[in-house]
PDB file of C-alpha atoms and ligand atoms in Angstrom:
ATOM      1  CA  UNK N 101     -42.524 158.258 193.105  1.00 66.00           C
ATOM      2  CA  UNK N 102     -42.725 157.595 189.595  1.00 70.00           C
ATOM      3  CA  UNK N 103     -43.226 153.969 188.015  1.00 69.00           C
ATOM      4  CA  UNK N 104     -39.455 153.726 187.087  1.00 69.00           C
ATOM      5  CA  UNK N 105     -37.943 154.637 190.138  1.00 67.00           C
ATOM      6  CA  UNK N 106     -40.923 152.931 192.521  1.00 69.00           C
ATOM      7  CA  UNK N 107     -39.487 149.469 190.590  1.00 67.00           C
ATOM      8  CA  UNK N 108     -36.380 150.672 191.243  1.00 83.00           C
ATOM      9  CA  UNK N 109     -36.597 151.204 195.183  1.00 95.00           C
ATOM     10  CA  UNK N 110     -35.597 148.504 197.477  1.00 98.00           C
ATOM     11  CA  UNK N 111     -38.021 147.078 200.482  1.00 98.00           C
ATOM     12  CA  UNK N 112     -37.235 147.494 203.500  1.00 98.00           C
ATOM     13  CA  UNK N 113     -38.094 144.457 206.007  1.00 99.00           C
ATOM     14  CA  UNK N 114     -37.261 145.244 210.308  1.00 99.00           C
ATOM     15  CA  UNK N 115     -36.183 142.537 212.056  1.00 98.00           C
ATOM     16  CA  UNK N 116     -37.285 142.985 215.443  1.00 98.00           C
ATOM     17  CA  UNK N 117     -36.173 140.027 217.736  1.00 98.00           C
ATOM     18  CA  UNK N 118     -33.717 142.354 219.541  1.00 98.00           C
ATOM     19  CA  UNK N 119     -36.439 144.558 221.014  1.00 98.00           C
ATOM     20  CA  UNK N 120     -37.498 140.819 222.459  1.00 98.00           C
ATOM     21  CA  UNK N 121     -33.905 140.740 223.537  1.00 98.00           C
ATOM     22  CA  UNK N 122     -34.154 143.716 225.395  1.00 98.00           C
ATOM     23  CA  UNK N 123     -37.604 142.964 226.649  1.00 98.00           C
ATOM     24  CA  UNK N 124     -36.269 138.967 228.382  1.00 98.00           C
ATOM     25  CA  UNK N 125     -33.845 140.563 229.697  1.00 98.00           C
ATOM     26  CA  UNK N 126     -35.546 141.599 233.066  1.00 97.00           C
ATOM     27  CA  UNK N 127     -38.089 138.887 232.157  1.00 94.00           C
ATOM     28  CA  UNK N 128     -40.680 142.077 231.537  1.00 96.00           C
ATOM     29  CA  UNK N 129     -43.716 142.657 229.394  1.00 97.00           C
ATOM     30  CA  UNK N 130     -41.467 145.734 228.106  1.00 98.00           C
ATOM     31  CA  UNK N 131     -39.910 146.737 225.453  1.00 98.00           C
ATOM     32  CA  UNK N 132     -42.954 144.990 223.228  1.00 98.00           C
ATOM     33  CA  UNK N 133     -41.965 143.668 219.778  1.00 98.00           C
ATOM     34  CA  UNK N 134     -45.371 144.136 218.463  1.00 98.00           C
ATOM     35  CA  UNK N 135     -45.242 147.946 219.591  1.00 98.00           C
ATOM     36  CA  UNK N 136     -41.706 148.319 217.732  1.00 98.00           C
ATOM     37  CA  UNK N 137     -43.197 146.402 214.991  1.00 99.00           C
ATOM     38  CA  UNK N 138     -45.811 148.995 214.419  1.00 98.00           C
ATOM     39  CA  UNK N 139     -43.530 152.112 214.779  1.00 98.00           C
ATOM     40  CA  UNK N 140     -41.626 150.385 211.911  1.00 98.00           C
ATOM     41  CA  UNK N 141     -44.789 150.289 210.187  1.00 98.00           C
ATOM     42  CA  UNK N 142     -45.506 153.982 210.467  1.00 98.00           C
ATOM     43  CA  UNK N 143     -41.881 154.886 209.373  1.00 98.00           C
ATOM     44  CA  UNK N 144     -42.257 153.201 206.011  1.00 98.00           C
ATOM     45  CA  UNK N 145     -41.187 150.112 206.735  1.00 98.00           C
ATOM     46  CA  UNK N 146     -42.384 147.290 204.010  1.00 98.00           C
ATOM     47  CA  UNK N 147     -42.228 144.433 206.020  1.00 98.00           C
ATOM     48  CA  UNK N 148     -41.083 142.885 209.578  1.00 99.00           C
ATOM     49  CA  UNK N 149     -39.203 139.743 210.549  1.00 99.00           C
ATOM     50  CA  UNK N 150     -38.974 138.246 213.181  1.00 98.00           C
ATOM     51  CA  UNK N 151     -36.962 134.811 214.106  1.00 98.00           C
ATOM     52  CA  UNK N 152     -38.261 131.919 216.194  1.00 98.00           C
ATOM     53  CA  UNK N 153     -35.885 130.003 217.164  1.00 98.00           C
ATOM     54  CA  UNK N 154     -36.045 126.693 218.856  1.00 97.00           C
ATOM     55  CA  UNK N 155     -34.303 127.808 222.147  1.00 96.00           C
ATOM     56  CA  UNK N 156     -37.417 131.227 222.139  1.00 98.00           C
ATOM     57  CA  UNK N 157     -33.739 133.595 223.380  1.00 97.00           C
ATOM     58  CA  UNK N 158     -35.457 136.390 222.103  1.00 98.00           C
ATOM     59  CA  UNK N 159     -38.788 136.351 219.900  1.00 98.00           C
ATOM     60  CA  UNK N 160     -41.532 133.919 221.756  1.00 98.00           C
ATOM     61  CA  UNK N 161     -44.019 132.246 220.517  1.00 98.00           C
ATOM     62  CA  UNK N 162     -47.037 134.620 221.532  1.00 98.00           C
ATOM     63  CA  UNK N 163     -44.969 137.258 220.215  1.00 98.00           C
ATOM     64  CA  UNK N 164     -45.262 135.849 216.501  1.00 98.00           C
ATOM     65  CA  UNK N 165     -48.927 135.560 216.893  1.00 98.00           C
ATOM     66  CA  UNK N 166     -49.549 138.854 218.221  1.00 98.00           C
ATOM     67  CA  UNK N 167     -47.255 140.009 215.177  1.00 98.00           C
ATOM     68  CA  UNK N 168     -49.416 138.112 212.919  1.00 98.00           C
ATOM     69  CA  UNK N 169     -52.474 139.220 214.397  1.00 98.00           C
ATOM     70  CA  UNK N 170     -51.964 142.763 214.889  1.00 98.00           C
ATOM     71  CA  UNK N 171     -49.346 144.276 211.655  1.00 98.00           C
ATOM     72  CA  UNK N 172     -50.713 145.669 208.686  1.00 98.00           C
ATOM     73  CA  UNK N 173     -47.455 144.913 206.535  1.00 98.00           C
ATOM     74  CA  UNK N 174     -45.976 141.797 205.577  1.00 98.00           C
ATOM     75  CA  UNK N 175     -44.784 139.289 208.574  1.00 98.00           C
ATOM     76  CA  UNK N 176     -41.731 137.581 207.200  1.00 98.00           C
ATOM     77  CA  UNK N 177     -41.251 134.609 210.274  1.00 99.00           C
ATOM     78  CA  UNK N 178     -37.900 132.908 210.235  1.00 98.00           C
ATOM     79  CA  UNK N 179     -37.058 129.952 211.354  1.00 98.00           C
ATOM     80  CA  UNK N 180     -35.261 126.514 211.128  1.00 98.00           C
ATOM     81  CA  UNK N 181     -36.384 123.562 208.747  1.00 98.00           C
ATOM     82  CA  UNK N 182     -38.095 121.927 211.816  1.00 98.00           C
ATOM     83  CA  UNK N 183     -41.563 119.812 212.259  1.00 98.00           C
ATOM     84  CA  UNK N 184     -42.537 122.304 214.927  1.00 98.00           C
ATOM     85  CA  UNK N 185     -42.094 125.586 213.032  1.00 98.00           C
ATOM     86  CA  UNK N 186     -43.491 123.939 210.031  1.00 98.00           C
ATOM     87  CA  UNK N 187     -46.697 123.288 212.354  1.00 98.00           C
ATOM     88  CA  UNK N 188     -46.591 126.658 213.341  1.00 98.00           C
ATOM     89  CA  UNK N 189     -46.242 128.066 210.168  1.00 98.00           C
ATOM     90  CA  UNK N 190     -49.117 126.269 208.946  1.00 98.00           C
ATOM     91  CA  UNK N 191     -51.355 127.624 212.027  1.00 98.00           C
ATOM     92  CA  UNK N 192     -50.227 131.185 211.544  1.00 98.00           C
ATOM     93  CA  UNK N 193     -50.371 130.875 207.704  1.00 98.00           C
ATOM     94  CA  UNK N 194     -47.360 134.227 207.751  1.00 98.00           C
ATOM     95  CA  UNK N 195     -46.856 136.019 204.358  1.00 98.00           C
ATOM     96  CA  UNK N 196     -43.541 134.684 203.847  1.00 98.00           C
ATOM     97  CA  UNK N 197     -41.291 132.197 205.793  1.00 99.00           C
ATOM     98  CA  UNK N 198     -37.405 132.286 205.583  1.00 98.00           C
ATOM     99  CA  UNK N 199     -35.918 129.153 206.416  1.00 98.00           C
ATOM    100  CA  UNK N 200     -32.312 129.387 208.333  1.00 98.00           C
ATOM    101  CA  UNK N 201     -29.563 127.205 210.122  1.00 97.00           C
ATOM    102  CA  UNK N 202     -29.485 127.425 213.623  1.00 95.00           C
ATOM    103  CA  UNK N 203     -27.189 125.605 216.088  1.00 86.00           C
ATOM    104  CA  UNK N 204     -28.266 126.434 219.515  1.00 81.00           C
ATOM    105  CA  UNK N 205     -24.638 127.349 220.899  1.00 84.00           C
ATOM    106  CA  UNK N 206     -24.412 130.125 218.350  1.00 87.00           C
ATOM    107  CA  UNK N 207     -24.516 133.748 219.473  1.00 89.00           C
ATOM    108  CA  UNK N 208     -26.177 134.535 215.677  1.00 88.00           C
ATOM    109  CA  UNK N 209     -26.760 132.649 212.685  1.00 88.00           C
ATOM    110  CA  UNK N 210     -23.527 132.155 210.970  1.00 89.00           C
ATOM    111  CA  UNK N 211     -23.608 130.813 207.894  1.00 91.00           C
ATOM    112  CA  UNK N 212     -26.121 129.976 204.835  1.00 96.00           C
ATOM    113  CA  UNK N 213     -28.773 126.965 204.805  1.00 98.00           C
ATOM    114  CA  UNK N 214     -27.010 123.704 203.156  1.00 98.00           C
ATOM    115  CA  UNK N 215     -29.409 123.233 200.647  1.00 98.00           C
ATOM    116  CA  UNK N 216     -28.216 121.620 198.468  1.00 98.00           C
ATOM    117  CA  UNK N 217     -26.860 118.819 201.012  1.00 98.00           C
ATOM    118  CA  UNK N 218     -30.760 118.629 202.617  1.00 98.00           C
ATOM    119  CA  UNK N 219     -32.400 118.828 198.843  1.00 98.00           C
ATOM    120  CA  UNK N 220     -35.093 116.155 198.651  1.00 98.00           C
ATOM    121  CA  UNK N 221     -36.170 116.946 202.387  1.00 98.00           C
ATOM    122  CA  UNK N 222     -36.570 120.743 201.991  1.00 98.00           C
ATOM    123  CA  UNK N 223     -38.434 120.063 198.767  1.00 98.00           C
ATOM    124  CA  UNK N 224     -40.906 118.102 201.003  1.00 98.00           C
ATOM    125  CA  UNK N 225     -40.344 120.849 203.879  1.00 98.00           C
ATOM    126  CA  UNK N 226     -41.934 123.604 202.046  1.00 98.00           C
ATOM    127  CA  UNK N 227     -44.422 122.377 199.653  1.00 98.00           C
ATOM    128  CA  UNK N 228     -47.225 122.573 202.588  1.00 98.00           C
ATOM    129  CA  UNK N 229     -46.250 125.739 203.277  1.00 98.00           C
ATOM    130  CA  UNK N 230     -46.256 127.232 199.190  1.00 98.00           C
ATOM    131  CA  UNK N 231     -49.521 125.277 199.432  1.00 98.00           C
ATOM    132  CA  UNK N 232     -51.046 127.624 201.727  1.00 98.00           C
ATOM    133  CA  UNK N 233     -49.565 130.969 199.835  1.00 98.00           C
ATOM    134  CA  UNK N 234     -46.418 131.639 202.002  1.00 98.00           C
ATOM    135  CA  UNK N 235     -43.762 132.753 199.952  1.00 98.00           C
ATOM    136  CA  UNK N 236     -40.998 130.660 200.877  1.00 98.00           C
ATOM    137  CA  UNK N 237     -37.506 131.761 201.252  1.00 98.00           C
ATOM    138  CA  UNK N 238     -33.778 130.256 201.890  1.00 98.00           C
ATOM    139  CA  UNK N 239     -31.399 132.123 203.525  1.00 98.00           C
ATOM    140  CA  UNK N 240     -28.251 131.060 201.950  1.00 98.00           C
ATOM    141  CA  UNK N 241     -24.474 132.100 201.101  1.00 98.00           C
ATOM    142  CA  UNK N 242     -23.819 132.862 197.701  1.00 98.00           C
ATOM    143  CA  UNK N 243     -22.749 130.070 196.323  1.00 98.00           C
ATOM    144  CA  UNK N 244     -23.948 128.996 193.182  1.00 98.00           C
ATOM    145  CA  UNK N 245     -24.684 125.280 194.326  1.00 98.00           C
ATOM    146  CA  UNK N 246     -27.325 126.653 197.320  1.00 98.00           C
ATOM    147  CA  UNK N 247     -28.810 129.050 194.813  1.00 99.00           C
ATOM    148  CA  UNK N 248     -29.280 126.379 192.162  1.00 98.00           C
ATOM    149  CA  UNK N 249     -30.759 124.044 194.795  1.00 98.00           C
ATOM    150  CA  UNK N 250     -32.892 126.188 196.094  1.00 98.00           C
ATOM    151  CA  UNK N 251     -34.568 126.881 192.529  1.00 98.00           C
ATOM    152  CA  UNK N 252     -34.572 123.103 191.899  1.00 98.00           C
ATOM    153  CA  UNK N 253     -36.644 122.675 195.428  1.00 98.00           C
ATOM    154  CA  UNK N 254     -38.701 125.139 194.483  1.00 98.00           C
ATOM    155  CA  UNK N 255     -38.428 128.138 196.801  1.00 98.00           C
ATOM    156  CA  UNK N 256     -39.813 131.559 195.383  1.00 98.00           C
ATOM    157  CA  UNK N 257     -36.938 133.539 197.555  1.00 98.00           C
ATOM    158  CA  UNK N 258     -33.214 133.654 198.412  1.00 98.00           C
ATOM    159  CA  UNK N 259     -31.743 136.165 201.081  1.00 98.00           C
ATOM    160  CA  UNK N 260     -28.297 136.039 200.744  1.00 98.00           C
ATOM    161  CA  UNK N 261     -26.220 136.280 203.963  1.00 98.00           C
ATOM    162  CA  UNK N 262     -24.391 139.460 203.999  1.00 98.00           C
ATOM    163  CA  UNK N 263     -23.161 138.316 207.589  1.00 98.00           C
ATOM    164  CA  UNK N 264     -19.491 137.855 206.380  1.00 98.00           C
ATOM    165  CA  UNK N 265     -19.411 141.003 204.620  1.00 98.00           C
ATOM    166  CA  UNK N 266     -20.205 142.519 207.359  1.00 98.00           C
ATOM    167  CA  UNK N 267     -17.880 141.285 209.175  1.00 98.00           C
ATOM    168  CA  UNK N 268     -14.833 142.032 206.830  1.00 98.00           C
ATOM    169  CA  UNK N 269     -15.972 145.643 206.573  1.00 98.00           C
ATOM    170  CA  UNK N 270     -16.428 146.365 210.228  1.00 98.00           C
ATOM    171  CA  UNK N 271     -12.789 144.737 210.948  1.00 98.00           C
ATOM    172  CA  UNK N 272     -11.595 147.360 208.293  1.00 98.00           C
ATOM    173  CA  UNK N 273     -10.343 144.289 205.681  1.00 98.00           C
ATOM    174  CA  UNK N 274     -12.055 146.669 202.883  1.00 98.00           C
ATOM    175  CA  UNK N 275     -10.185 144.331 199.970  1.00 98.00           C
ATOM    176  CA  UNK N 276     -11.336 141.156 201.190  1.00 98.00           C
ATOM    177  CA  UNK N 277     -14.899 143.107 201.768  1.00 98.00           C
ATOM    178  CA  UNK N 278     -14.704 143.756 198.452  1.00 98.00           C
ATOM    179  CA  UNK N 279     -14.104 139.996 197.039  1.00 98.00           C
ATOM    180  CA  UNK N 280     -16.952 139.041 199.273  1.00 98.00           C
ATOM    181  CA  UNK N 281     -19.184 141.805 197.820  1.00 98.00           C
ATOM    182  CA  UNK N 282     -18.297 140.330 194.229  1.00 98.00           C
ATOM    183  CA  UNK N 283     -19.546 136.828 194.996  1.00 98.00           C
ATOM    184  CA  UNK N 284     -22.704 137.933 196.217  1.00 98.00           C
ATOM    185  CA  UNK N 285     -23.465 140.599 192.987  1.00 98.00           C
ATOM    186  CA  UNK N 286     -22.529 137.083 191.015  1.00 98.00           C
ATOM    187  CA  UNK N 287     -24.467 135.141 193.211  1.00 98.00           C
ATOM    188  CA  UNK N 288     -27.663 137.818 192.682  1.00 98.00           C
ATOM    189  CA  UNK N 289     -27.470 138.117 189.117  1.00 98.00           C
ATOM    190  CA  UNK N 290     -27.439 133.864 189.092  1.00 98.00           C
ATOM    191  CA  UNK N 291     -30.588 133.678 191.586  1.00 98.00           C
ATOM    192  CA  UNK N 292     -32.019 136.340 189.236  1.00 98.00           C
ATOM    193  CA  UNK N 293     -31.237 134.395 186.096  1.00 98.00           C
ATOM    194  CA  UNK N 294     -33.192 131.397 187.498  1.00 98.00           C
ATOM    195  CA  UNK N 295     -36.329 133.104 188.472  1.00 98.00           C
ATOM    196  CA  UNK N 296     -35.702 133.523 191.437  1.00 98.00           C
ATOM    197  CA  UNK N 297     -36.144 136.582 194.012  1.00 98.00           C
ATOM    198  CA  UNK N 298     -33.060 138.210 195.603  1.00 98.00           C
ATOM    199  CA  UNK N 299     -32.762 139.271 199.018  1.00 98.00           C
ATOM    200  CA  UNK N 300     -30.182 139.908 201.427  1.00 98.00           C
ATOM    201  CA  UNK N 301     -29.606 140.462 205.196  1.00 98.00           C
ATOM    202  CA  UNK N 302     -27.264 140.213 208.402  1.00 98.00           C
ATOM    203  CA  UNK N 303     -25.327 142.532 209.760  1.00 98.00           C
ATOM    204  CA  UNK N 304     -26.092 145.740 207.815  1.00 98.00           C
ATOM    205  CA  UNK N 305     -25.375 148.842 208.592  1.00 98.00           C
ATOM    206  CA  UNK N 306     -25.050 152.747 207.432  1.00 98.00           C
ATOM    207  CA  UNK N 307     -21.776 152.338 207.015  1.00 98.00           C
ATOM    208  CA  UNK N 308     -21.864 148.653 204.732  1.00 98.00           C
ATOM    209  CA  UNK N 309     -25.502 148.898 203.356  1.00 98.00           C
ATOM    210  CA  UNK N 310     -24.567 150.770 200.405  1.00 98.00           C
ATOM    211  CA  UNK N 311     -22.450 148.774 197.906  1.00 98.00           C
ATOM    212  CA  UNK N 312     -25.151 146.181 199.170  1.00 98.00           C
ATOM    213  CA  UNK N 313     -28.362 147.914 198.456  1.00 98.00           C
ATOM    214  CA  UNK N 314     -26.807 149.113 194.470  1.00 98.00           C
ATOM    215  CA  UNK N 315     -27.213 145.362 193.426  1.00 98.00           C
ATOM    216  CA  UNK N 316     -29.696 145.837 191.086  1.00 97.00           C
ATOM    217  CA  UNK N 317     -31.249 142.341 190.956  1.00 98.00           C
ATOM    218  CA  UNK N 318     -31.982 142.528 194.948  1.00 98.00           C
ATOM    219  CA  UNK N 319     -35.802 143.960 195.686  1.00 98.00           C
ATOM    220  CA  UNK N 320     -35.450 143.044 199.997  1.00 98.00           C
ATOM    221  CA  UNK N 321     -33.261 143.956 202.110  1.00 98.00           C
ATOM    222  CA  UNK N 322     -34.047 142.521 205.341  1.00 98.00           C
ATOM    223  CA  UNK N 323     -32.434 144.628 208.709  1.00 99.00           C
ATOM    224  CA  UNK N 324     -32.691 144.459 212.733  1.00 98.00           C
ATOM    225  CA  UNK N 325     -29.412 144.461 215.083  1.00 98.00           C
ATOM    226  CA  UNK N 326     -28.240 147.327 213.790  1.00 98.00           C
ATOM    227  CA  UNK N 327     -30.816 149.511 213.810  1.00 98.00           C
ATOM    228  CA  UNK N 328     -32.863 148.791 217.047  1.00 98.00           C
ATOM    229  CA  UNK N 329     -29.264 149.297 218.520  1.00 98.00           C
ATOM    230  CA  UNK N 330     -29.652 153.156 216.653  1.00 98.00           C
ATOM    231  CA  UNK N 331     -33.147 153.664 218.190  1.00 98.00           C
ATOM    232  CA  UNK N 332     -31.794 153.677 221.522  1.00 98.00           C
ATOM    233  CA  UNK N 333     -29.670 156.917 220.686  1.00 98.00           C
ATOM    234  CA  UNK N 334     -32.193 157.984 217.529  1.00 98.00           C
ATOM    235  CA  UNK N 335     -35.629 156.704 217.947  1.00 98.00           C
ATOM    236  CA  UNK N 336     -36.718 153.711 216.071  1.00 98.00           C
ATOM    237  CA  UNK N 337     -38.749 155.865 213.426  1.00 98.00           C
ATOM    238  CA  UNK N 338     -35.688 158.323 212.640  1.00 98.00           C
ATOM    239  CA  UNK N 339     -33.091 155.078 212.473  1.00 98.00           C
ATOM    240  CA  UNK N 340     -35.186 153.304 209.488  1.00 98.00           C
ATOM    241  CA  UNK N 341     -36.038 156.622 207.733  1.00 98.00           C
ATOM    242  CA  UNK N 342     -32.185 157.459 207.623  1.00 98.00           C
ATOM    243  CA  UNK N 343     -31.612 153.592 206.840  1.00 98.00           C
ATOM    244  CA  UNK N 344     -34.063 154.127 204.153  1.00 98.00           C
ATOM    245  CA  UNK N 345     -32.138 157.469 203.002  1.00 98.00           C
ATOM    246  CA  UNK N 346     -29.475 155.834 202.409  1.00 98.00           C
ATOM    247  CA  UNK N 347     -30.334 152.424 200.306  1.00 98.00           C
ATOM    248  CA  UNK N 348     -32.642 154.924 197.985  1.00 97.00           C
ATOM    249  CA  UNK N 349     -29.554 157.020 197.663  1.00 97.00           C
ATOM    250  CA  UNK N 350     -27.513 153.860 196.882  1.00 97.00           C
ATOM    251  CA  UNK N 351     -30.370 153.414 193.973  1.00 96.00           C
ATOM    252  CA  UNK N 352     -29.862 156.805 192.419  1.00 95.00           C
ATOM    253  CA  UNK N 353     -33.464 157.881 194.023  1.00 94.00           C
ATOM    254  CA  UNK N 354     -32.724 160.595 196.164  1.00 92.00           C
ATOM    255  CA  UNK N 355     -33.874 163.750 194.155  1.00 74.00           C
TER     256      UNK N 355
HETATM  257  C1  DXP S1159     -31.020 134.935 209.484  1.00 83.78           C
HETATM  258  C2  DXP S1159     -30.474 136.188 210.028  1.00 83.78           C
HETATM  259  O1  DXP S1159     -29.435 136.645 209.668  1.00 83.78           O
HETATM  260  C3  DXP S1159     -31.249 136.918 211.043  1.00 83.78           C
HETATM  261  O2  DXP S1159     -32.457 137.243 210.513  1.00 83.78           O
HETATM  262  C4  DXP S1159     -31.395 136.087 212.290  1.00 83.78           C
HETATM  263  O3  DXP S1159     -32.573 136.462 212.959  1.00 83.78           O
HETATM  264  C5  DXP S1159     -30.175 136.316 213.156  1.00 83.78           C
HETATM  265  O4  DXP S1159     -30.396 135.679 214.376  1.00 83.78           O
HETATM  266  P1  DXP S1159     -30.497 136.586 215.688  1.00 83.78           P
HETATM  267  O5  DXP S1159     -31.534 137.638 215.417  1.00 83.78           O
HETATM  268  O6  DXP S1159     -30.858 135.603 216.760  1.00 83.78           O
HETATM  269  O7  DXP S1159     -29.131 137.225 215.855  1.00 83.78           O
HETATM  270  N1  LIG S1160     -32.241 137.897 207.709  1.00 83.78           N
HETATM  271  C1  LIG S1160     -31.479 139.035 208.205  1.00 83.78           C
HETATM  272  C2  LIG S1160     -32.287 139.789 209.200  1.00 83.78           C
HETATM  273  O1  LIG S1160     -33.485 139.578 209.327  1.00 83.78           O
HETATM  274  C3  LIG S1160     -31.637 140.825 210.029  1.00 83.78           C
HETATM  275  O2  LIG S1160     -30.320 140.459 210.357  1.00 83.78           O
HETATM  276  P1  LIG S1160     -29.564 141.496 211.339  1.00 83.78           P
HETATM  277  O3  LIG S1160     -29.651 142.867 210.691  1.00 83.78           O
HETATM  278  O4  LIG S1160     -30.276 141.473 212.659  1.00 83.78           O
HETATM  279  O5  LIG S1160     -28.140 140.984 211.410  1.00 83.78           O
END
């Protein structure tokens, strides 16, 4: 792909904490993450992510050290703003961390970090952790007050939530899809302006990704429910490379 275009294409990260999903639920050693995690290697994937939260529903601890161990793409770990990730961040030393909310009684994260309201404590939060070289990132709604915090604290990354997008466009409210979709192409071009990088995630599919993956300031977009659901019926190779189809077709790259 030529220089232009290669700028031009979007990464692609795999979230795989649903294969752990699948796996706890008979309590097996089966499906394995790190085996999914290496198929979406192989099929082009750029990176993988995978979420530990506090309450280990899905993605366990040995999981994200096999994953560090054993991938030979980027490990994006996610996790909340606590003094036990931040421990285990600083034993597994990942290539990027993404910092998100969690409440334990929530089916999936639903909403944006508060930055901005947890500013002087975040700053302190990741400074170990841009010490050791991980690339830092806030998951965060698009408002300009989380985005300007998270510059000020000095994170290298926002991922935008895309979760109430989504939503909107799977419940068929396509106008109010489309308001949503304006705030974050404002909130991207902002994060952008302040030198920061752009990245978005939750709840994409082939039908929303599109109008997503044509922001031009975004470089990640980060992807899991949707597409281990796919691999059941497609394969998990064959689900990213159509995934993949379409965001480079939503970039004008598809010759
Ligand atoms: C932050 C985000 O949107 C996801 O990466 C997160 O992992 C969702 O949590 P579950 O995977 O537990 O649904
Ligand atoms: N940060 C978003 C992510 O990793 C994947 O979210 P989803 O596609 O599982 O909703």
């Amino acid at each position: 792909m030529a220089g232009a275009a290669a700028a031009r294409r979007l990464r692609l990260g795999i979230n795989i904490d649903h294969v752990a999903t699948v796996r706890n639920a008979r309590g097996s050693a089966w499906p394995d993450p790190l085996r999914a995690a290496l198929l979406a290697e192989a099929a082009g994937a750029d990176g993988i992510t995978a979420h530990l939260r506090e309450d280990r529903r899905h993605i366990r601890d040995a999981d994200m050290d096999a994953l560090a161990a054993g991938i030979g793409i980027p490990l994006n770990f996610e996790c909340a703003a606590t003094d036990e990730m931040q421990a285990i961040l600083l034993r597994l030393k990942p290539h990027a961390a993404c910092l998100v909310p969690e409440r334990r009684e929530e089916r999936t994260t639903e909403g944006g970090l508060d930055v901005a309201g947890d500013e002087a404590r975040l700053k302190a939060y990741i400074a170990p952790l841009r010490d050791i070289g991980t690339r830092v990132s806030m998951f965060i709604g698009h408002s300009p007050e989380q985005i300007q915090a998270s510059a000020r604290i000095g994170a290298a990354v926002v991922e935008l939530h895309t979760g109430h997008y989504s939503d909107l466009h799977a419940e068929g409210r396509l106008a109010e899809a489309e308001v949503e979709l304006d705030a974050l192409r404002k909130g991207a071009t902002l994060a952008h302006s302040l030198g920061l990088e752009v990245h978005a995630g939750h709840g994409l599919t082939y039908a929303n990704v599109t109008e997503i993956a044509a922001i031009p300031e975004l470089v990640e977009l980060n992807i899991g429910h949707f597409l281990i659901g796919e691999a059941i019926f497609l394969g998990l190779g064959p689900a990213i490379e159509e995934m993949r189809r379409r965001m480079d077709d939503a970039r004008g790259l598809l010759s």
